[in-house]
Short mmCIF file of C-alpha atoms and ligand atoms in Angstrom, two decimals:
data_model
loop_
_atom_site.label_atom_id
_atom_site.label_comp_id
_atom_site.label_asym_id
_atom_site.label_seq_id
_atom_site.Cartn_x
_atom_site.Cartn_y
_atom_site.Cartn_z
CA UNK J 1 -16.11 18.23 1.57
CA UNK J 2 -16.53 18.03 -2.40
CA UNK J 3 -15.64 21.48 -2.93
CA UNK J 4 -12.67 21.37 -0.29
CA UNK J 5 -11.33 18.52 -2.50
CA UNK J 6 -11.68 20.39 -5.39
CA UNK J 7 -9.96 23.60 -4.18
CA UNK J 8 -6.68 21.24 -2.45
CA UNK J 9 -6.53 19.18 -5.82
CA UNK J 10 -6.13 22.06 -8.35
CA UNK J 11 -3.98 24.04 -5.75
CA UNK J 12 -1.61 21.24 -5.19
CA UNK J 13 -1.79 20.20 -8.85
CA UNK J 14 1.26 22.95 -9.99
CA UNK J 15 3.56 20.96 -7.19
CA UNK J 16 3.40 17.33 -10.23
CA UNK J 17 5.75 19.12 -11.98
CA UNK J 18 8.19 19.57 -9.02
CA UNK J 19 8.38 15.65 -8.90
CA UNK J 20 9.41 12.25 -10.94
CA UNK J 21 7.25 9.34 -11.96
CA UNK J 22 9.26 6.05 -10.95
CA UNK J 23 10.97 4.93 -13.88
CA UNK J 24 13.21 2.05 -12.12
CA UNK J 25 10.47 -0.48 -13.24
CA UNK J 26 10.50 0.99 -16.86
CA UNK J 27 6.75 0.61 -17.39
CA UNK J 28 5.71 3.33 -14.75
CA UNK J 29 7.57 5.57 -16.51
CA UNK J 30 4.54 6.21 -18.74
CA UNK J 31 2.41 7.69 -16.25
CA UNK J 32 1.05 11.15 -16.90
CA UNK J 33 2.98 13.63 -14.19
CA UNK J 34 0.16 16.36 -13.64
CA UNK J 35 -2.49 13.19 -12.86
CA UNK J 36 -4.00 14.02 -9.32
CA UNK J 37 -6.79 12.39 -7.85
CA UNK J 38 -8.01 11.70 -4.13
CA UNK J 39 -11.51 9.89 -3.37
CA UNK J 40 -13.00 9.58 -0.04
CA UNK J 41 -15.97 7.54 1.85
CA UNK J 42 -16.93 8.44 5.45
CA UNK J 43 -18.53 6.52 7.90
CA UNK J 44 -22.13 6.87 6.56
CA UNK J 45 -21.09 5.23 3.00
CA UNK J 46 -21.16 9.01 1.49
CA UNK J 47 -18.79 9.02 -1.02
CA UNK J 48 -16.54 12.39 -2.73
CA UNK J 49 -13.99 12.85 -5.06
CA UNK J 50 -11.85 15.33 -7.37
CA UNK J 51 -9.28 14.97 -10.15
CA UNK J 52 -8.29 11.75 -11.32
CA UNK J 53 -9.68 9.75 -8.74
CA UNK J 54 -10.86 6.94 -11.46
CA UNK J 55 -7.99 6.45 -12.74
CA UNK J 56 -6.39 2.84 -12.51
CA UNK J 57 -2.80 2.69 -11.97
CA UNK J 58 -1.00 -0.29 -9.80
CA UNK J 59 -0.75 -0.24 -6.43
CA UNK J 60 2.46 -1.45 -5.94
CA UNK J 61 3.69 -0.65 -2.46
CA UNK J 62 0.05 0.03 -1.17
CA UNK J 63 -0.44 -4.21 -2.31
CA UNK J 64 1.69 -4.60 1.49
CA UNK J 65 -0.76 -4.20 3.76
CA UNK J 66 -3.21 -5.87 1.82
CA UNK J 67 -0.95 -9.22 1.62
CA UNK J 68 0.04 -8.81 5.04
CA UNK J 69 -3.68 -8.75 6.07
CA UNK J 70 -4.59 -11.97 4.39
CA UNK J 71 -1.15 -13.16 5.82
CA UNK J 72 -2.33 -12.72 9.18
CA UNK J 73 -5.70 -14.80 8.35
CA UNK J 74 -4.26 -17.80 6.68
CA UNK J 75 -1.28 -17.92 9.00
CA UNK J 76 -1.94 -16.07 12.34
CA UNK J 77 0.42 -12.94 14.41
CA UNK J 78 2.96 -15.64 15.57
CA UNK J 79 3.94 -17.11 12.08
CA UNK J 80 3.68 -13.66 10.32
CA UNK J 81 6.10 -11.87 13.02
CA UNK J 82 8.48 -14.73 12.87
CA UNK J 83 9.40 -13.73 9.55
CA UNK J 84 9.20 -9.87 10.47
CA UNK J 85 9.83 -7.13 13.03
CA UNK J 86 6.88 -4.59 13.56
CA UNK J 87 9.83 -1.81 13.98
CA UNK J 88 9.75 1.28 11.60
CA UNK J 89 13.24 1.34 9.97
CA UNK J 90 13.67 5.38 8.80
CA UNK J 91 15.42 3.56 5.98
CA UNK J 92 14.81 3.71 2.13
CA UNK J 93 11.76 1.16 1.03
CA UNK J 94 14.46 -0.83 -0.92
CA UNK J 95 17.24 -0.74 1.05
CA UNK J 96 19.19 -3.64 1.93
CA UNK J 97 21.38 -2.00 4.81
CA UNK J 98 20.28 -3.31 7.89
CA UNK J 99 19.05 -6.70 6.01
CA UNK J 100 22.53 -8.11 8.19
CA UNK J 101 22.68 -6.17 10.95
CA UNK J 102 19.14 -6.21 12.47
CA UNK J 103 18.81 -8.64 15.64
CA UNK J 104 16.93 -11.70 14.41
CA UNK J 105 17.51 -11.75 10.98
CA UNK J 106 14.51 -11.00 9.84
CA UNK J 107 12.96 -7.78 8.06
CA UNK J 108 12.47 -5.17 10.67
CA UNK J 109 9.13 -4.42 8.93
CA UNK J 110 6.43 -5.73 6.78
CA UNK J 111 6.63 -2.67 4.51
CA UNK J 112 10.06 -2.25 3.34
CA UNK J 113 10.66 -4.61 0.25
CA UNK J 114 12.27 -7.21 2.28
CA UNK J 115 9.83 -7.74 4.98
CA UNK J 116 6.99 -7.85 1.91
CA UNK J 117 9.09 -10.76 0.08
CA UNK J 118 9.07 -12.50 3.11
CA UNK J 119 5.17 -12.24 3.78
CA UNK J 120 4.27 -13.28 0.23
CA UNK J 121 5.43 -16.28 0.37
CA UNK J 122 3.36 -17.07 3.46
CA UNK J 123 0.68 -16.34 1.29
CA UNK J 124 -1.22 -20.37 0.76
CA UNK J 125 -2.15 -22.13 -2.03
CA UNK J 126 -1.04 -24.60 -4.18
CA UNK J 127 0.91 -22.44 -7.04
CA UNK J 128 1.00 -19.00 -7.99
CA UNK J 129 -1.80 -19.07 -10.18
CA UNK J 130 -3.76 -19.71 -7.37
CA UNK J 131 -1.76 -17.62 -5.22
CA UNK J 132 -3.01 -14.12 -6.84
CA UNK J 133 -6.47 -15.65 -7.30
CA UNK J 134 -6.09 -15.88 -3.45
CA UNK J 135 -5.23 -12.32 -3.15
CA UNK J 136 -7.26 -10.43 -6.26
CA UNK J 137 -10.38 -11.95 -4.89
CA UNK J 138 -9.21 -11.04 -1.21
CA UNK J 139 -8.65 -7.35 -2.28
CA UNK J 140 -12.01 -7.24 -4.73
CA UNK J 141 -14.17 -8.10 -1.43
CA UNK J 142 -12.12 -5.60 0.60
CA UNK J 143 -12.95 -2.59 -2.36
CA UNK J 144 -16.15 -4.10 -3.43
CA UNK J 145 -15.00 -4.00 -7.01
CA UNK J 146 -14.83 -7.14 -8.83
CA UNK J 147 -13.03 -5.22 -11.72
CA UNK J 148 -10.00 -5.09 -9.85
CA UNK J 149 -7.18 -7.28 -12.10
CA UNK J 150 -2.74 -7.53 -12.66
CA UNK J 151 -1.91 -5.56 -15.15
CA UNK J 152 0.49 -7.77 -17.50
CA UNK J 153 2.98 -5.21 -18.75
CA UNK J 154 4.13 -3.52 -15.41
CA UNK J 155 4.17 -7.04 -14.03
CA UNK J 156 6.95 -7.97 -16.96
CA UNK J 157 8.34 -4.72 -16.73
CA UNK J 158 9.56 -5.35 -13.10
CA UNK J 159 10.26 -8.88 -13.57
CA UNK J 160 13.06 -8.12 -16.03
CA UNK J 161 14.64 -5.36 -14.01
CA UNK J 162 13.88 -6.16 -10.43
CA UNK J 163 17.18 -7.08 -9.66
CA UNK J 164 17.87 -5.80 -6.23
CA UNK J 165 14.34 -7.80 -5.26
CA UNK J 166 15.96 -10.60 -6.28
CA UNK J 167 19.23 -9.74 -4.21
CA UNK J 168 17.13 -9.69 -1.61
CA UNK J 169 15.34 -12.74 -1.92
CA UNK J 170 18.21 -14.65 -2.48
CA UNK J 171 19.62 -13.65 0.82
CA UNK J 172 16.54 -14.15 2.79
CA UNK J 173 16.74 -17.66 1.66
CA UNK J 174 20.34 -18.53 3.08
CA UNK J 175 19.37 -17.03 6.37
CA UNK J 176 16.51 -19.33 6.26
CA UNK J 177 14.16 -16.44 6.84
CA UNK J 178 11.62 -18.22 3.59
CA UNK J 179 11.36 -21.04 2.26
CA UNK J 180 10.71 -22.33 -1.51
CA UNK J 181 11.47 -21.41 -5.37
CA UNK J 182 12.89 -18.36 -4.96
CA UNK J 183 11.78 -17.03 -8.41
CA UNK J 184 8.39 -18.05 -8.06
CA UNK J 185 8.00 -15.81 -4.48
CA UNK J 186 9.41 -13.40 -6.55
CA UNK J 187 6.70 -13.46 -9.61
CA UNK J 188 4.25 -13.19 -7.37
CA UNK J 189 5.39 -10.36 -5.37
CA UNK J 190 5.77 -8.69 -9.08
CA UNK J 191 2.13 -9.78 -9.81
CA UNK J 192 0.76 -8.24 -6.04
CA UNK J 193 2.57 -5.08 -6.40
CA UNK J 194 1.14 -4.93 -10.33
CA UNK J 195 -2.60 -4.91 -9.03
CA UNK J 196 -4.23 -2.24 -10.89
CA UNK J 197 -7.03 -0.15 -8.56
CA UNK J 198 -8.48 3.33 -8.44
CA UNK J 199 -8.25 6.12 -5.73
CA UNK J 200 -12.16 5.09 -4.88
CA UNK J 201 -10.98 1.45 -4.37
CA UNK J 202 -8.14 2.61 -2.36
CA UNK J 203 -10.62 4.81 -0.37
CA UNK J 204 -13.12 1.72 0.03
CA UNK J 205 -10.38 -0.03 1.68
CA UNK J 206 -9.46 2.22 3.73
CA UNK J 207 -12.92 2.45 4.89
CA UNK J 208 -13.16 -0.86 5.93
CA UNK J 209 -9.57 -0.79 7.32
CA UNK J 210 -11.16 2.58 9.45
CA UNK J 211 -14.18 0.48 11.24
CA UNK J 212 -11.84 -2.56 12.20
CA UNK J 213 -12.77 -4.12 9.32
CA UNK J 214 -16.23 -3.68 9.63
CA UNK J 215 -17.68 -2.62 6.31
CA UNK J 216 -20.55 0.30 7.12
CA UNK J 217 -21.62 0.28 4.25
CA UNK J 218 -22.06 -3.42 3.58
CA UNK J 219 -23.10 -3.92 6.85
CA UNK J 220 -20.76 -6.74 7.16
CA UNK J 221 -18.02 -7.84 8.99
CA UNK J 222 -14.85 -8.35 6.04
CA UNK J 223 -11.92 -9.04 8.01
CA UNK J 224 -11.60 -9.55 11.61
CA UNK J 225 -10.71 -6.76 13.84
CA UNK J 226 -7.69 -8.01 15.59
CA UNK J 227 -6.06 -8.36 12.66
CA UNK J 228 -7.25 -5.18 11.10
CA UNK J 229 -5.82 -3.21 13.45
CA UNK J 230 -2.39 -4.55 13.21
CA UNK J 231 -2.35 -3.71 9.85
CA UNK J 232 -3.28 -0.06 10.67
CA UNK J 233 -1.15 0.24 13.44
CA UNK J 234 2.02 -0.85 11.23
CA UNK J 235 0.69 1.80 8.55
CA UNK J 236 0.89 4.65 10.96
CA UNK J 237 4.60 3.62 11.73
CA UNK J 238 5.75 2.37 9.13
CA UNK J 239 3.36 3.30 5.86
CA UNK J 240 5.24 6.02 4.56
CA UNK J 241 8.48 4.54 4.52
CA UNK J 242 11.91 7.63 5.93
CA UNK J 243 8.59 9.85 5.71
CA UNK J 244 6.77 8.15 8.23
CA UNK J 245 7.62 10.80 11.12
CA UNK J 246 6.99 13.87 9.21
CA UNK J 247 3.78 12.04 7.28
CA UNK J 248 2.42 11.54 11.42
CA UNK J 249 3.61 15.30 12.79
CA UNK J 250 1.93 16.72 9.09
CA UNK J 251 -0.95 14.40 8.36
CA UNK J 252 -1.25 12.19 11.02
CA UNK J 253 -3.23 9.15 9.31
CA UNK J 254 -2.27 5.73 9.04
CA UNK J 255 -1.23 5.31 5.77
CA UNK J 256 0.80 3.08 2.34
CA UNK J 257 2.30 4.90 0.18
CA UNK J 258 2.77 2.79 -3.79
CA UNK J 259 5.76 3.98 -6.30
CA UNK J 260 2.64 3.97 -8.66
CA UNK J 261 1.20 7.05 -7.13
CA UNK J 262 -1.09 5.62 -5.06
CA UNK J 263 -1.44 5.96 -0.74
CA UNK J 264 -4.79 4.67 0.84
CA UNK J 265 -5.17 6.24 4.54
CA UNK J 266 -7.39 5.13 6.87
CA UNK J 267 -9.22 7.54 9.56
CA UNK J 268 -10.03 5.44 12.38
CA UNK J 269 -14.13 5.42 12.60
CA UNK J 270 -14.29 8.75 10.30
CA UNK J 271 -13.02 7.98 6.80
CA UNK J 272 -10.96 5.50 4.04
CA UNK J 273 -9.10 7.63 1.75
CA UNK J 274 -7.30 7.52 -1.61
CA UNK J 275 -5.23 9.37 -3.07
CA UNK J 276 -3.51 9.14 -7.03
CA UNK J 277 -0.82 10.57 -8.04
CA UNK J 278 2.21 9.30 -9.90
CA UNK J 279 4.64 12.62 -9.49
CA UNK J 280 7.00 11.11 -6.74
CA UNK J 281 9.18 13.05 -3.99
CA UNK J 282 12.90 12.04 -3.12
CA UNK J 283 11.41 9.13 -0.92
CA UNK J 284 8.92 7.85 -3.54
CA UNK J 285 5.90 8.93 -2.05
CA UNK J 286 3.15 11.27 -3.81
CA UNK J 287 4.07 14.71 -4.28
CA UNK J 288 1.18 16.31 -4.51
CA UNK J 289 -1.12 13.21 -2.70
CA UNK J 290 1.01 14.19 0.72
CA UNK J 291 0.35 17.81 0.46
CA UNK J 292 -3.00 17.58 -0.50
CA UNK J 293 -3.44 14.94 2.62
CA UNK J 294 -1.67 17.78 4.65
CA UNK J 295 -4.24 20.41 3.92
CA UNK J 296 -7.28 17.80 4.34
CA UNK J 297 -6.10 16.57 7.47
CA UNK J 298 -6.07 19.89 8.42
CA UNK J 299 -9.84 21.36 7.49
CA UNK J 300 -11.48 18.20 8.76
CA UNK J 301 -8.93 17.27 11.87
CA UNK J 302 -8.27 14.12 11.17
CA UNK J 303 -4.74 13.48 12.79
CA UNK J 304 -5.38 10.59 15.00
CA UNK J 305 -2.87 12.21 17.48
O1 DON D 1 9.38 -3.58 -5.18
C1 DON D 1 9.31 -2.46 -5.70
O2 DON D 1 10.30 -1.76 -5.83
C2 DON D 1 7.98 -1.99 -6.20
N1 DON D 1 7.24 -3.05 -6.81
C3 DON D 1 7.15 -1.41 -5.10
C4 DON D 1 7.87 -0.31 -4.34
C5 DON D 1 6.99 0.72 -3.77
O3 DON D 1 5.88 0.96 -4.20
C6 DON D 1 7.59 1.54 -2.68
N2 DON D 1 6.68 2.57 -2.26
N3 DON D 1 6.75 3.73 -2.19
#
């Protein structure tokens, strides 16, 4: 496995230069193209890596399933899929298209911006400070890294330019879909998607995600399975956003992909996996992290299908 990694990592690496950081939230934009990373556990806690797999960079999209996890926990299926479909959309992860036109007026899915607003501010406590206490400490136990923290600046950075967020917001409120300050859901949606983690963390997760949140290597229940599996179901349909169908026919993982670079897969029973890179495709996933997924999936036949 460690020298497979190696060989897929420096082969892919060339492909960085074929794609774009995200610059939309001005702060990525300083991310080093050529970075690529991927870090992986398997079942017996043995753990292998190559490239910049130690790297910390935020999480940003890959932050959804986490939230929606400890959704499900503090507020159980029935609330959570009031506020959201479970239906992949083939749509853009920001797009607002359907935001009108869908049945119930709600998000068709947890993973496209809208449908992550929404589940954030199910999220309890009694203000935001508390809020991403809630949720750092929630994804620290998950990775088993206490040194897992917001980082300030991207935070800022998308709070002064996330204006299509806000759009969005704004019109979940006057369908009713949330309740509360509006700005506040917002900052802490900024703050979740500004969690700064590593590949390994990302892998860690996935591990536990992989066992129905059983931790093998802990030796500990961390989540409860029920609601682990929900989360990994909606990953395999919806995780890489319109690249969800050709992510299952090529890779075949559940997976959450992050505009930061990151995607954590999860293996179910085999393997949690991260991968880093920040070089993005047309859909904003990780150029090289999908191809290098592709070729892994392959050697160790992992596709779940
Ligand atoms: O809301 C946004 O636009 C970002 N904070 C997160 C988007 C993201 O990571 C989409 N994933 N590929």
């Amino acid at each position: 496995m460690k020298d497979m990694l190696k060989k897929i990592i420096e082969e892919h690496r060339p492909l960085t230069n074929q794609g774009q950081v995200a610059d939309y939230i001005p702060a990525l934009g300083n991310a080093n193209l050529n970075h690529l990373g991927i870090a992986v556990y398997d079942s017996d806690g043995k753990y292998y890596e190559a490239g910049e797999s130690q790297i910390k960079f935020t999480i940003q999209s890959v932050s959804k399933p986490l939230v929606l996890l400890l959704a499900l926990i503090d507020s159980g299926e029935e609330e959570v899929f009031s506020k959201v479909g479970m239906e992949p959309t083939g749509d853009p992860f920001n797009s607002i298209i359907r935001l009108e036109t869908f049945d119930k007026q709600k998000p068709l899915n947890p993973f496209i911006n809208a449908g992550a607003i929404s589940i954030v501010s199910l999220i309890k406590g009694k203000d935001n400070i508390e809020k991403i206490e809630r949720i750092l400490e929630f994804v620290r136990r998950l990775a088993d890294n206490d040194n897992i923290s917001v980082d300030n600046s991207i935070f800022l950075s998308e709070k002064v330019t996330g204006d299509r967020n806000r759009s969005m917001l704004y019109f979940l409120k006057s369908i009713g879909n949330i309740e509360g300050n509006v700005e506040d859901i917002l900052d802490l949606y900024f703050m979740q998607c500004a969690i700064k983690a590593t590949a390994k963390d990302l892998a860690r997760i996935g591990l536990v995600l992989s066992h129905g949140g059983y931790d093998p290597i802990r030796e500990e229940q961390i989540v409860p399975k029920r609601e682990a599996k929900i989360v990994s179901s909606i990953m395999a349909t919806c995780g890489m956003y319109d690249e969800s169908g050709e992510f299952a026919v090529k890779v075949g993982i559940p997976a959450k992909s992050g505009v930061g670079g990151g995607i954590i897969c999860t293996v179910p029973k085999r393997y949690g996996i991260g991968v880093f890179g920040p070089s993005l495709d047309r859909k904003g996933n990780s150029i090289g992290g999908v191809k290098v997924l592709e070729d892994l999936s392959r050697e160790f036949d992992m596709s779940i299908y």
